[in-house]
């Protein structure tokens, strides 16, 4: 099953923009501008070509994010608790069996991202799949079943917040993106933002 219309019925893309942005000088990274457009616009522009059933996970500037025309969801736990909290909030409102996560500060989304992740899940028959760049896991790029929401919320009620700690409790498959590692370039700091300005296409 790789038909785009069918995947829209199966997958909700979730753009994770709920961080505090400490390394970006406490700026909301999704709204930081790269080549004339906020980072989240680069991500929306790329993933919307694959699936328009988009959720935006955000914990500040909610009105600004809502102007993009997609549903905005906020963490159910306070204090900027990390990407797992955003994933859990998205699972709560998603109307599809799976969510496909991606960070707002990685603007170079590959056009085959959704299809490759779905094919990886189907081929490996695991609980979830995570992207692999050829050297290490990219845990914020994941395809996760909404059915794990209860387990994730229970995990978040404890002291741990690390994504890989939660993944390790499940059967996890890897999807190899080693031929396109540029899609995982995160722009976390002003210096990284400047380095990629006008130097990389999305």
JSON list of C-alpha atoms in Angstrom, two decimals:
[
{"chain": "A", "resi": 1, "resn": "UNK", "atom": "CA", "xyz": [0.00, 0.00, 0.00]},
{"chain": "A", "resi": 2, "resn": "UNK", "atom": "CA", "xyz": [1.77, 3.13, -1.21]},
{"chain": "A", "resi": 3, "resn": "UNK", "atom": "CA", "xyz": [-1.04, 5.04, -2.87]},
{"chain": "A", "resi": 4, "resn": "UNK", "atom": "CA", "xyz": [-0.93, 8.61, -1.58]},
{"chain": "A", "resi": 5, "resn": "UNK", "atom": "CA", "xyz": [-4.69, 8.86, -1.07]},
{"chain": "A", "resi": 6, "resn": "UNK", "atom": "CA", "xyz": [-4.66, 5.65, 0.94]},
{"chain": "A", "resi": 7, "resn": "UNK", "atom": "CA", "xyz": [-1.81, 6.88, 3.14]},
{"chain": "A", "resi": 8, "resn": "UNK", "atom": "CA", "xyz": [-3.80, 10.01, 3.94]},
{"chain": "A", "resi": 9, "resn": "UNK", "atom": "CA", "xyz": [-6.35, 7.69, 5.54]},
{"chain": "A", "resi": 10, "resn": "UNK", "atom": "CA", "xyz": [-3.63, 5.93, 7.52]},
{"chain": "A", "resi": 11, "resn": "UNK", "atom": "CA", "xyz": [-1.19, 8.65, 8.55]},
{"chain": "A", "resi": 12, "resn": "UNK", "atom": "CA", "xyz": [-1.33, 12.08, 10.18]},
{"chain": "A", "resi": 13, "resn": "UNK", "atom": "CA", "xyz": [1.91, 14.07, 9.77]},
{"chain": "A", "resi": 14, "resn": "UNK", "atom": "CA", "xyz": [2.82, 15.90, 12.97]},
{"chain": "A", "resi": 15, "resn": "UNK", "atom": "CA", "xyz": [5.21, 18.84, 12.88]},
{"chain": "A", "resi": 16, "resn": "UNK", "atom": "CA", "xyz": [6.80, 19.17, 16.31]},
{"chain": "A", "resi": 17, "resn": "UNK", "atom": "CA", "xyz": [7.18, 22.87, 17.09]},
{"chain": "A", "resi": 18, "resn": "UNK", "atom": "CA", "xyz": [6.61, 22.75, 20.83]},
{"chain": "A", "resi": 19, "resn": "UNK", "atom": "CA", "xyz": [10.12, 23.32, 22.13]},
{"chain": "A", "resi": 20, "resn": "UNK", "atom": "CA", "xyz": [11.40, 26.24, 24.14]},
{"chain": "A", "resi": 21, "resn": "UNK", "atom": "CA", "xyz": [14.17, 27.06, 21.65]},
{"chain": "A", "resi": 22, "resn": "UNK", "atom": "CA", "xyz": [16.94, 27.48, 24.22]},
{"chain": "A", "resi": 23, "resn": "UNK", "atom": "CA", "xyz": [19.79, 27.06, 21.74]},
{"chain": "A", "resi": 24, "resn": "UNK", "atom": "CA", "xyz": [18.08, 29.50, 19.38]},
{"chain": "A", "resi": 25, "resn": "UNK", "atom": "CA", "xyz": [18.19, 32.19, 22.05]},
{"chain": "A", "resi": 26, "resn": "UNK", "atom": "CA", "xyz": [14.77, 31.31, 23.52]},
{"chain": "A", "resi": 27, "resn": "UNK", "atom": "CA", "xyz": [13.13, 31.95, 20.14]},
{"chain": "A", "resi": 28, "resn": "UNK", "atom": "CA", "xyz": [10.29, 29.81, 18.85]},
{"chain": "A", "resi": 29, "resn": "UNK", "atom": "CA", "xyz": [12.22, 27.81, 16.26]},
{"chain": "A", "resi": 30, "resn": "UNK", "atom": "CA", "xyz": [9.27, 27.12, 14.02]},
{"chain": "A", "resi": 31, "resn": "UNK", "atom": "CA", "xyz": [8.90, 30.84, 13.39]},
{"chain": "A", "resi": 32, "resn": "UNK", "atom": "CA", "xyz": [12.59, 31.59, 12.88]},
{"chain": "A", "resi": 33, "resn": "UNK", "atom": "CA", "xyz": [13.11, 32.72, 9.28]},
{"chain": "A", "resi": 34, "resn": "UNK", "atom": "CA", "xyz": [15.23, 30.85, 6.73]},
{"chain": "A", "resi": 35, "resn": "UNK", "atom": "CA", "xyz": [15.50, 32.39, 3.27]},
{"chain": "A", "resi": 36, "resn": "UNK", "atom": "CA", "xyz": [12.48, 34.61, 3.78]},
{"chain": "A", "resi": 37, "resn": "UNK", "atom": "CA", "xyz": [10.13, 32.03, 5.28]},
{"chain": "A", "resi": 38, "resn": "UNK", "atom": "CA", "xyz": [9.66, 30.65, 8.80]},
{"chain": "A", "resi": 39, "resn": "UNK", "atom": "CA", "xyz": [11.14, 27.20, 9.25]},
{"chain": "A", "resi": 40, "resn": "UNK", "atom": "CA", "xyz": [7.72, 25.65, 9.71]},
{"chain": "A", "resi": 41, "resn": "UNK", "atom": "CA", "xyz": [6.66, 26.92, 6.29]},
{"chain": "A", "resi": 42, "resn": "UNK", "atom": "CA", "xyz": [9.50, 24.96, 4.71]},
{"chain": "A", "resi": 43, "resn": "UNK", "atom": "CA", "xyz": [8.36, 21.82, 6.53]},
{"chain": "A", "resi": 44, "resn": "UNK", "atom": "CA", "xyz": [4.68, 22.36, 5.72]},
{"chain": "A", "resi": 45, "resn": "UNK", "atom": "CA", "xyz": [5.49, 23.00, 2.08]},
{"chain": "A", "resi": 46, "resn": "UNK", "atom": "CA", "xyz": [7.36, 19.71, 1.80]},
{"chain": "A", "resi": 47, "resn": "UNK", "atom": "CA", "xyz": [5.10, 17.39, 3.79]},
{"chain": "A", "resi": 48, "resn": "UNK", "atom": "CA", "xyz": [1.86, 18.85, 2.39]},
{"chain": "A", "resi": 49, "resn": "UNK", "atom": "CA", "xyz": [2.89, 17.49, -1.01]},
{"chain": "A", "resi": 50, "resn": "UNK", "atom": "CA", "xyz": [2.79, 14.03, 0.57]},
{"chain": "A", "resi": 51, "resn": "UNK", "atom": "CA", "xyz": [-0.16, 14.38, 2.96]},
{"chain": "A", "resi": 52, "resn": "UNK", "atom": "CA", "xyz": [-2.29, 17.41, 3.85]},
{"chain": "A", "resi": 53, "resn": "UNK", "atom": "CA", "xyz": [-3.72, 15.80, 7.00]},
{"chain": "A", "resi": 54, "resn": "UNK", "atom": "CA", "xyz": [-1.28, 17.81, 9.12]},
{"chain": "A", "resi": 55, "resn": "UNK", "atom": "CA", "xyz": [-1.14, 18.58, 12.83]},
{"chain": "A", "resi": 56, "resn": "UNK", "atom": "CA", "xyz": [1.14, 21.21, 14.34]},
{"chain": "A", "resi": 57, "resn": "UNK", "atom": "CA", "xyz": [2.37, 20.60, 17.88]},
{"chain": "A", "resi": 58, "resn": "UNK", "atom": "CA", "xyz": [3.08, 23.97, 19.53]},
{"chain": "A", "resi": 59, "resn": "UNK", "atom": "CA", "xyz": [3.16, 25.42, 23.03]},
{"chain": "A", "resi": 60, "resn": "UNK", "atom": "CA", "xyz": [3.49, 29.11, 22.25]},
{"chain": "A", "resi": 61, "resn": "UNK", "atom": "CA", "xyz": [2.36, 31.50, 19.49]},
{"chain": "A", "resi": 62, "resn": "UNK", "atom": "CA", "xyz": [-0.67, 29.28, 18.96]},
{"chain": "A", "resi": 63, "resn": "UNK", "atom": "CA", "xyz": [-2.60, 31.89, 17.01]},
{"chain": "A", "resi": 64, "resn": "UNK", "atom": "CA", "xyz": [0.31, 32.40, 14.65]},
{"chain": "A", "resi": 65, "resn": "UNK", "atom": "CA", "xyz": [0.58, 28.69, 13.96]},
{"chain": "A", "resi": 66, "resn": "UNK", "atom": "CA", "xyz": [-3.17, 28.37, 13.46]},
{"chain": "A", "resi": 67, "resn": "UNK", "atom": "CA", "xyz": [-2.93, 30.82, 10.57]},
{"chain": "A", "resi": 68, "resn": "UNK", "atom": "CA", "xyz": [-1.45, 28.05, 8.44]},
{"chain": "A", "resi": 69, "resn": "UNK", "atom": "CA", "xyz": [-4.86, 26.40, 8.38]},
{"chain": "A", "resi": 70, "resn": "UNK", "atom": "CA", "xyz": [-3.99, 23.18, 10.19]},
{"chain": "A", "resi": 71, "resn": "UNK", "atom": "CA", "xyz": [-5.04, 22.04, 13.63]},
{"chain": "A", "resi": 72, "resn": "UNK", "atom": "CA", "xyz": [-2.67, 23.10, 16.40]},
{"chain": "A", "resi": 73, "resn": "UNK", "atom": "CA", "xyz": [-2.31, 20.91, 19.49]},
{"chain": "A", "resi": 74, "resn": "UNK", "atom": "CA", "xyz": [-0.47, 21.69, 22.72]},
{"chain": "A", "resi": 75, "resn": "UNK", "atom": "CA", "xyz": [1.17, 19.38, 25.24]},
{"chain": "A", "resi": 76, "resn": "UNK", "atom": "CA", "xyz": [-1.08, 18.04, 27.96]},
{"chain": "A", "resi": 77, "resn": "UNK", "atom": "CA", "xyz": [1.76, 18.41, 30.46]},
{"chain": "A", "resi": 78, "resn": "UNK", "atom": "CA", "xyz": [3.35, 21.78, 31.15]},
{"chain": "A", "resi": 79, "resn": "UNK", "atom": "CA", "xyz": [6.95, 22.90, 31.12]},
{"chain": "A", "resi": 80, "resn": "UNK", "atom": "CA", "xyz": [8.16, 22.04, 27.60]},
{"chain": "A", "resi": 81, "resn": "UNK", "atom": "CA", "xyz": [8.61, 18.33, 28.32]},
{"chain": "A", "resi": 82, "resn": "UNK", "atom": "CA", "xyz": [10.06, 17.40, 24.94]},
{"chain": "A", "resi": 83, "resn": "UNK", "atom": "CA", "xyz": [8.99, 15.70, 21.72]},
{"chain": "A", "resi": 84, "resn": "UNK", "atom": "CA", "xyz": [7.29, 12.74, 23.37]},
{"chain": "A", "resi": 85, "resn": "UNK", "atom": "CA", "xyz": [4.79, 15.10, 24.98]},
{"chain": "A", "resi": 86, "resn": "UNK", "atom": "CA", "xyz": [4.03, 16.55, 21.56]},
{"chain": "A", "resi": 87, "resn": "UNK", "atom": "CA", "xyz": [3.62, 13.09, 20.08]},
{"chain": "A", "resi": 88, "resn": "UNK", "atom": "CA", "xyz": [1.21, 12.10, 22.86]},
{"chain": "A", "resi": 89, "resn": "UNK", "atom": "CA", "xyz": [-0.89, 15.23, 22.34]},
{"chain": "A", "resi": 90, "resn": "UNK", "atom": "CA", "xyz": [-1.04, 14.51, 18.60]},
{"chain": "A", "resi": 91, "resn": "UNK", "atom": "CA", "xyz": [-2.06, 10.90, 19.20]},
{"chain": "A", "resi": 92, "resn": "UNK", "atom": "CA", "xyz": [-4.96, 12.12, 21.30]},
{"chain": "A", "resi": 93, "resn": "UNK", "atom": "CA", "xyz": [-6.55, 14.06, 18.44]},
{"chain": "A", "resi": 94, "resn": "UNK", "atom": "CA", "xyz": [-5.33, 12.18, 15.35]},
{"chain": "A", "resi": 95, "resn": "UNK", "atom": "CA", "xyz": [-8.10, 10.47, 13.39]},
{"chain": "A", "resi": 96, "resn": "UNK", "atom": "CA", "xyz": [-5.76, 8.03, 11.61]},
{"chain": "A", "resi": 97, "resn": "UNK", "atom": "CA", "xyz": [-4.10, 4.87, 12.97]},
{"chain": "A", "resi": 98, "resn": "UNK", "atom": "CA", "xyz": [-0.60, 6.37, 12.73]},
{"chain": "A", "resi": 99, "resn": "UNK", "atom": "CA", "xyz": [1.24, 9.64, 13.19]},
{"chain": "A", "resi": 100, "resn": "UNK", "atom": "CA", "xyz": [4.37, 10.58, 11.27]},
{"chain": "A", "resi": 101, "resn": "UNK", "atom": "CA", "xyz": [6.56, 12.94, 13.27]},
{"chain": "A", "resi": 102, "resn": "UNK", "atom": "CA", "xyz": [9.12, 15.49, 12.13]},
{"chain": "A", "resi": 103, "resn": "UNK", "atom": "CA", "xyz": [10.75, 18.49, 13.85]},
{"chain": "A", "resi": 104, "resn": "UNK", "atom": "CA", "xyz": [10.06, 22.04, 12.76]},
{"chain": "A", "resi": 105, "resn": "UNK", "atom": "CA", "xyz": [13.78, 22.84, 12.69]},
{"chain": "A", "resi": 106, "resn": "UNK", "atom": "CA", "xyz": [14.65, 20.26, 10.01]},
{"chain": "A", "resi": 107, "resn": "UNK", "atom": "CA", "xyz": [13.31, 22.06, 6.93]},
{"chain": "A", "resi": 108, "resn": "UNK", "atom": "CA", "xyz": [14.70, 19.79, 4.22]},
{"chain": "A", "resi": 109, "resn": "UNK", "atom": "CA", "xyz": [11.99, 17.10, 4.28]},
{"chain": "A", "resi": 110, "resn": "UNK", "atom": "CA", "xyz": [12.55, 14.52, 1.56]},
{"chain": "A", "resi": 111, "resn": "UNK", "atom": "CA", "xyz": [9.65, 14.08, -0.90]},
{"chain": "A", "resi": 112, "resn": "UNK", "atom": "CA", "xyz": [9.67, 10.34, -0.27]},
{"chain": "A", "resi": 113, "resn": "UNK", "atom": "CA", "xyz": [9.68, 10.55, 3.53]},
{"chain": "A", "resi": 114, "resn": "UNK", "atom": "CA", "xyz": [6.15, 9.34, 4.23]},
{"chain": "A", "resi": 115, "resn": "UNK", "atom": "CA", "xyz": [6.17, 6.56, 1.67]},
{"chain": "A", "resi": 116, "resn": "UNK", "atom": "CA", "xyz": [9.56, 5.24, 2.80]},
{"chain": "A", "resi": 117, "resn": "UNK", "atom": "CA", "xyz": [8.49, 5.18, 6.44]},
{"chain": "A", "resi": 118, "resn": "UNK", "atom": "CA", "xyz": [5.26, 3.37, 5.62]},
{"chain": "A", "resi": 119, "resn": "UNK", "atom": "CA", "xyz": [7.08, 0.83, 3.45]},
{"chain": "A", "resi": 120, "resn": "UNK", "atom": "CA", "xyz": [9.56, 0.27, 6.27]},
{"chain": "A", "resi": 121, "resn": "UNK", "atom": "CA", "xyz": [6.79, -0.39, 8.76]},
{"chain": "A", "resi": 122, "resn": "UNK", "atom": "CA", "xyz": [4.99, -2.80, 6.44]},
{"chain": "A", "resi": 123, "resn": "UNK", "atom": "CA", "xyz": [8.17, -4.62, 5.51]},
{"chain": "A", "resi": 124, "resn": "UNK", "atom": "CA", "xyz": [9.49, -5.06, 9.05]},
{"chain": "A", "resi": 125, "resn": "UNK", "atom": "CA", "xyz": [6.18, -5.63, 10.86]},
{"chain": "A", "resi": 126, "resn": "UNK", "atom": "CA", "xyz": [7.39, -3.80, 13.96]},
{"chain": "A", "resi": 127, "resn": "UNK", "atom": "CA", "xyz": [5.44, -1.64, 16.41]},
{"chain": "A", "resi": 128, "resn": "UNK", "atom": "CA", "xyz": [7.03, 1.52, 15.06]},
{"chain": "A", "resi": 129, "resn": "UNK", "atom": "CA", "xyz": [9.80, 2.69, 12.75]},
{"chain": "A", "resi": 130, "resn": "UNK", "atom": "CA", "xyz": [12.44, 5.36, 13.17]},
{"chain": "A", "resi": 131, "resn": "UNK", "atom": "CA", "xyz": [14.60, 7.03, 10.52]},
{"chain": "A", "resi": 132, "resn": "UNK", "atom": "CA", "xyz": [18.30, 6.18, 10.31]},
{"chain": "A", "resi": 133, "resn": "UNK", "atom": "CA", "xyz": [20.78, 8.48, 8.56]},
{"chain": "A", "resi": 134, "resn": "UNK", "atom": "CA", "xyz": [23.53, 5.92, 8.02]},
{"chain": "A", "resi": 135, "resn": "UNK", "atom": "CA", "xyz": [25.34, 6.78, 11.24]},
{"chain": "A", "resi": 136, "resn": "UNK", "atom": "CA", "xyz": [22.71, 7.16, 13.95]},
{"chain": "A", "resi": 137, "resn": "UNK", "atom": "CA", "xyz": [19.02, 7.12, 14.67]},
{"chain": "A", "resi": 138, "resn": "UNK", "atom": "CA", "xyz": [16.96, 10.24, 14.02]},
{"chain": "A", "resi": 139, "resn": "UNK", "atom": "CA", "xyz": [14.34, 9.58, 16.69]},
{"chain": "A", "resi": 140, "resn": "UNK", "atom": "CA", "xyz": [12.18, 12.65, 16.07]},
{"chain": "A", "resi": 141, "resn": "UNK", "atom": "CA", "xyz": [11.51, 11.26, 12.58]},
{"chain": "A", "resi": 142, "resn": "UNK", "atom": "CA", "xyz": [9.22, 8.35, 13.39]},
{"chain": "A", "resi": 143, "resn": "UNK", "atom": "CA", "xyz": [6.06, 6.56, 12.33]},
{"chain": "A", "resi": 144, "resn": "UNK", "atom": "CA", "xyz": [4.08, 5.63, 15.43]},
{"chain": "A", "resi": 145, "resn": "UNK", "atom": "CA", "xyz": [0.77, 3.84, 16.00]},
{"chain": "A", "resi": 146, "resn": "UNK", "atom": "CA", "xyz": [-1.85, 5.90, 17.81]},
{"chain": "A", "resi": 147, "resn": "UNK", "atom": "CA", "xyz": [-2.73, 2.71, 19.72]},
{"chain": "A", "resi": 148, "resn": "UNK", "atom": "CA", "xyz": [0.40, 3.26, 21.83]},
{"chain": "A", "resi": 149, "resn": "UNK", "atom": "CA", "xyz": [-0.98, 6.51, 23.23]},
{"chain": "A", "resi": 150, "resn": "UNK", "atom": "CA", "xyz": [-1.93, 5.00, 26.60]},
{"chain": "A", "resi": 151, "resn": "UNK", "atom": "CA", "xyz": [1.51, 3.48, 27.06]},
{"chain": "A", "resi": 152, "resn": "UNK", "atom": "CA", "xyz": [3.17, 6.75, 26.09]},
{"chain": "A", "resi": 153, "resn": "UNK", "atom": "CA", "xyz": [1.06, 8.78, 28.51]},
{"chain": "A", "resi": 154, "resn": "UNK", "atom": "CA", "xyz": [1.92, 6.33, 31.28]},
{"chain": "A", "resi": 155, "resn": "UNK", "atom": "CA", "xyz": [5.62, 6.66, 30.43]},
{"chain": "A", "resi": 156, "resn": "UNK", "atom": "CA", "xyz": [5.35, 10.45, 30.54]},
{"chain": "A", "resi": 157, "resn": "UNK", "atom": "CA", "xyz": [3.82, 10.26, 34.01]},
{"chain": "A", "resi": 158, "resn": "UNK", "atom": "CA", "xyz": [7.19, 8.97, 35.24]},
{"chain": "A", "resi": 159, "resn": "UNK", "atom": "CA", "xyz": [10.56, 10.71, 35.48]},
{"chain": "A", "resi": 160, "resn": "UNK", "atom": "CA", "xyz": [11.91, 9.91, 32.01]},
{"chain": "A", "resi": 161, "resn": "UNK", "atom": "CA", "xyz": [11.40, 12.02, 28.90]},
{"chain": "A", "resi": 162, "resn": "UNK", "atom": "CA", "xyz": [13.98, 10.54, 26.51]},
{"chain": "A", "resi": 163, "resn": "UNK", "atom": "CA", "xyz": [12.52, 9.42, 23.20]},
{"chain": "A", "resi": 164, "resn": "UNK", "atom": "CA", "xyz": [14.86, 6.45, 22.80]},
{"chain": "A", "resi": 165, "resn": "UNK", "atom": "CA", "xyz": [13.99, 5.20, 26.30]},
{"chain": "A", "resi": 166, "resn": "UNK", "atom": "CA", "xyz": [10.36, 4.88, 25.29]},
{"chain": "A", "resi": 167, "resn": "UNK", "atom": "CA", "xyz": [11.14, 3.41, 21.89]},
{"chain": "A", "resi": 168, "resn": "UNK", "atom": "CA", "xyz": [13.31, 0.73, 23.48]},
{"chain": "A", "resi": 169, "resn": "UNK", "atom": "CA", "xyz": [10.24, -0.75, 25.19]},
{"chain": "A", "resi": 170, "resn": "UNK", "atom": "CA", "xyz": [8.73, -1.60, 21.80]},
{"chain": "A", "resi": 171, "resn": "UNK", "atom": "CA", "xyz": [9.63, -3.52, 18.67]},
{"chain": "A", "resi": 172, "resn": "UNK", "atom": "CA", "xyz": [11.37, -0.82, 16.64]},
{"chain": "A", "resi": 173, "resn": "UNK", "atom": "CA", "xyz": [12.35, -0.94, 13.00]},
{"chain": "A", "resi": 174, "resn": "UNK", "atom": "CA", "xyz": [14.81, 1.30, 11.18]},
{"chain": "A", "resi": 175, "resn": "UNK", "atom": "CA", "xyz": [14.22, 3.01, 7.85]},
{"chain": "A", "resi": 176, "resn": "UNK", "atom": "CA", "xyz": [17.46, 3.76, 6.04]},
{"chain": "A", "resi": 177, "resn": "UNK", "atom": "CA", "xyz": [17.82, 7.29, 4.71]},
{"chain": "A", "resi": 178, "resn": "UNK", "atom": "CA", "xyz": [21.61, 7.16, 4.42]},
{"chain": "A", "resi": 179, "resn": "UNK", "atom": "CA", "xyz": [21.35, 8.25, 0.77]},
{"chain": "A", "resi": 180, "resn": "UNK", "atom": "CA", "xyz": [19.64, 11.51, 1.80]},
{"chain": "A", "resi": 181, "resn": "UNK", "atom": "CA", "xyz": [21.10, 12.56, 5.16]},
{"chain": "A", "resi": 182, "resn": "UNK", "atom": "CA", "xyz": [20.53, 16.23, 4.41]},
{"chain": "A", "resi": 183, "resn": "UNK", "atom": "CA", "xyz": [16.90, 15.87, 5.47]},
{"chain": "A", "resi": 184, "resn": "UNK", "atom": "CA", "xyz": [18.07, 15.53, 9.07]},
{"chain": "A", "resi": 185, "resn": "UNK", "atom": "CA", "xyz": [20.04, 18.77, 9.20]},
{"chain": "A", "resi": 186, "resn": "UNK", "atom": "CA", "xyz": [18.61, 20.52, 12.25]},
{"chain": "A", "resi": 187, "resn": "UNK", "atom": "CA", "xyz": [18.90, 24.28, 12.55]},
{"chain": "A", "resi": 188, "resn": "UNK", "atom": "CA", "xyz": [19.17, 24.59, 16.31]},
{"chain": "A", "resi": 189, "resn": "UNK", "atom": "CA", "xyz": [21.28, 27.72, 16.69]},
{"chain": "A", "resi": 190, "resn": "UNK", "atom": "CA", "xyz": [21.59, 31.13, 14.99]},
{"chain": "A", "resi": 191, "resn": "UNK", "atom": "CA", "xyz": [24.95, 29.98, 13.62]},
{"chain": "A", "resi": 192, "resn": "UNK", "atom": "CA", "xyz": [23.42, 26.91, 11.97]},
{"chain": "A", "resi": 193, "resn": "UNK", "atom": "CA", "xyz": [20.61, 29.02, 10.58]},
{"chain": "A", "resi": 194, "resn": "UNK", "atom": "CA", "xyz": [23.11, 31.42, 9.02]},
{"chain": "A", "resi": 195, "resn": "UNK", "atom": "CA", "xyz": [25.14, 28.55, 7.58]},
{"chain": "A", "resi": 196, "resn": "UNK", "atom": "CA", "xyz": [22.16, 27.21, 5.67]},
{"chain": "A", "resi": 197, "resn": "UNK", "atom": "CA", "xyz": [20.70, 30.54, 4.59]},
{"chain": "A", "resi": 198, "resn": "UNK", "atom": "CA", "xyz": [20.72, 30.62, 0.78]},
{"chain": "A", "resi": 199, "resn": "UNK", "atom": "CA", "xyz": [22.98, 27.60, 0.81]},
{"chain": "A", "resi": 200, "resn": "UNK", "atom": "CA", "xyz": [20.51, 24.74, 0.67]},
{"chain": "A", "resi": 201, "resn": "UNK", "atom": "CA", "xyz": [17.20, 24.23, -1.04]},
{"chain": "A", "resi": 202, "resn": "UNK", "atom": "CA", "xyz": [14.25, 22.73, 0.79]}
]
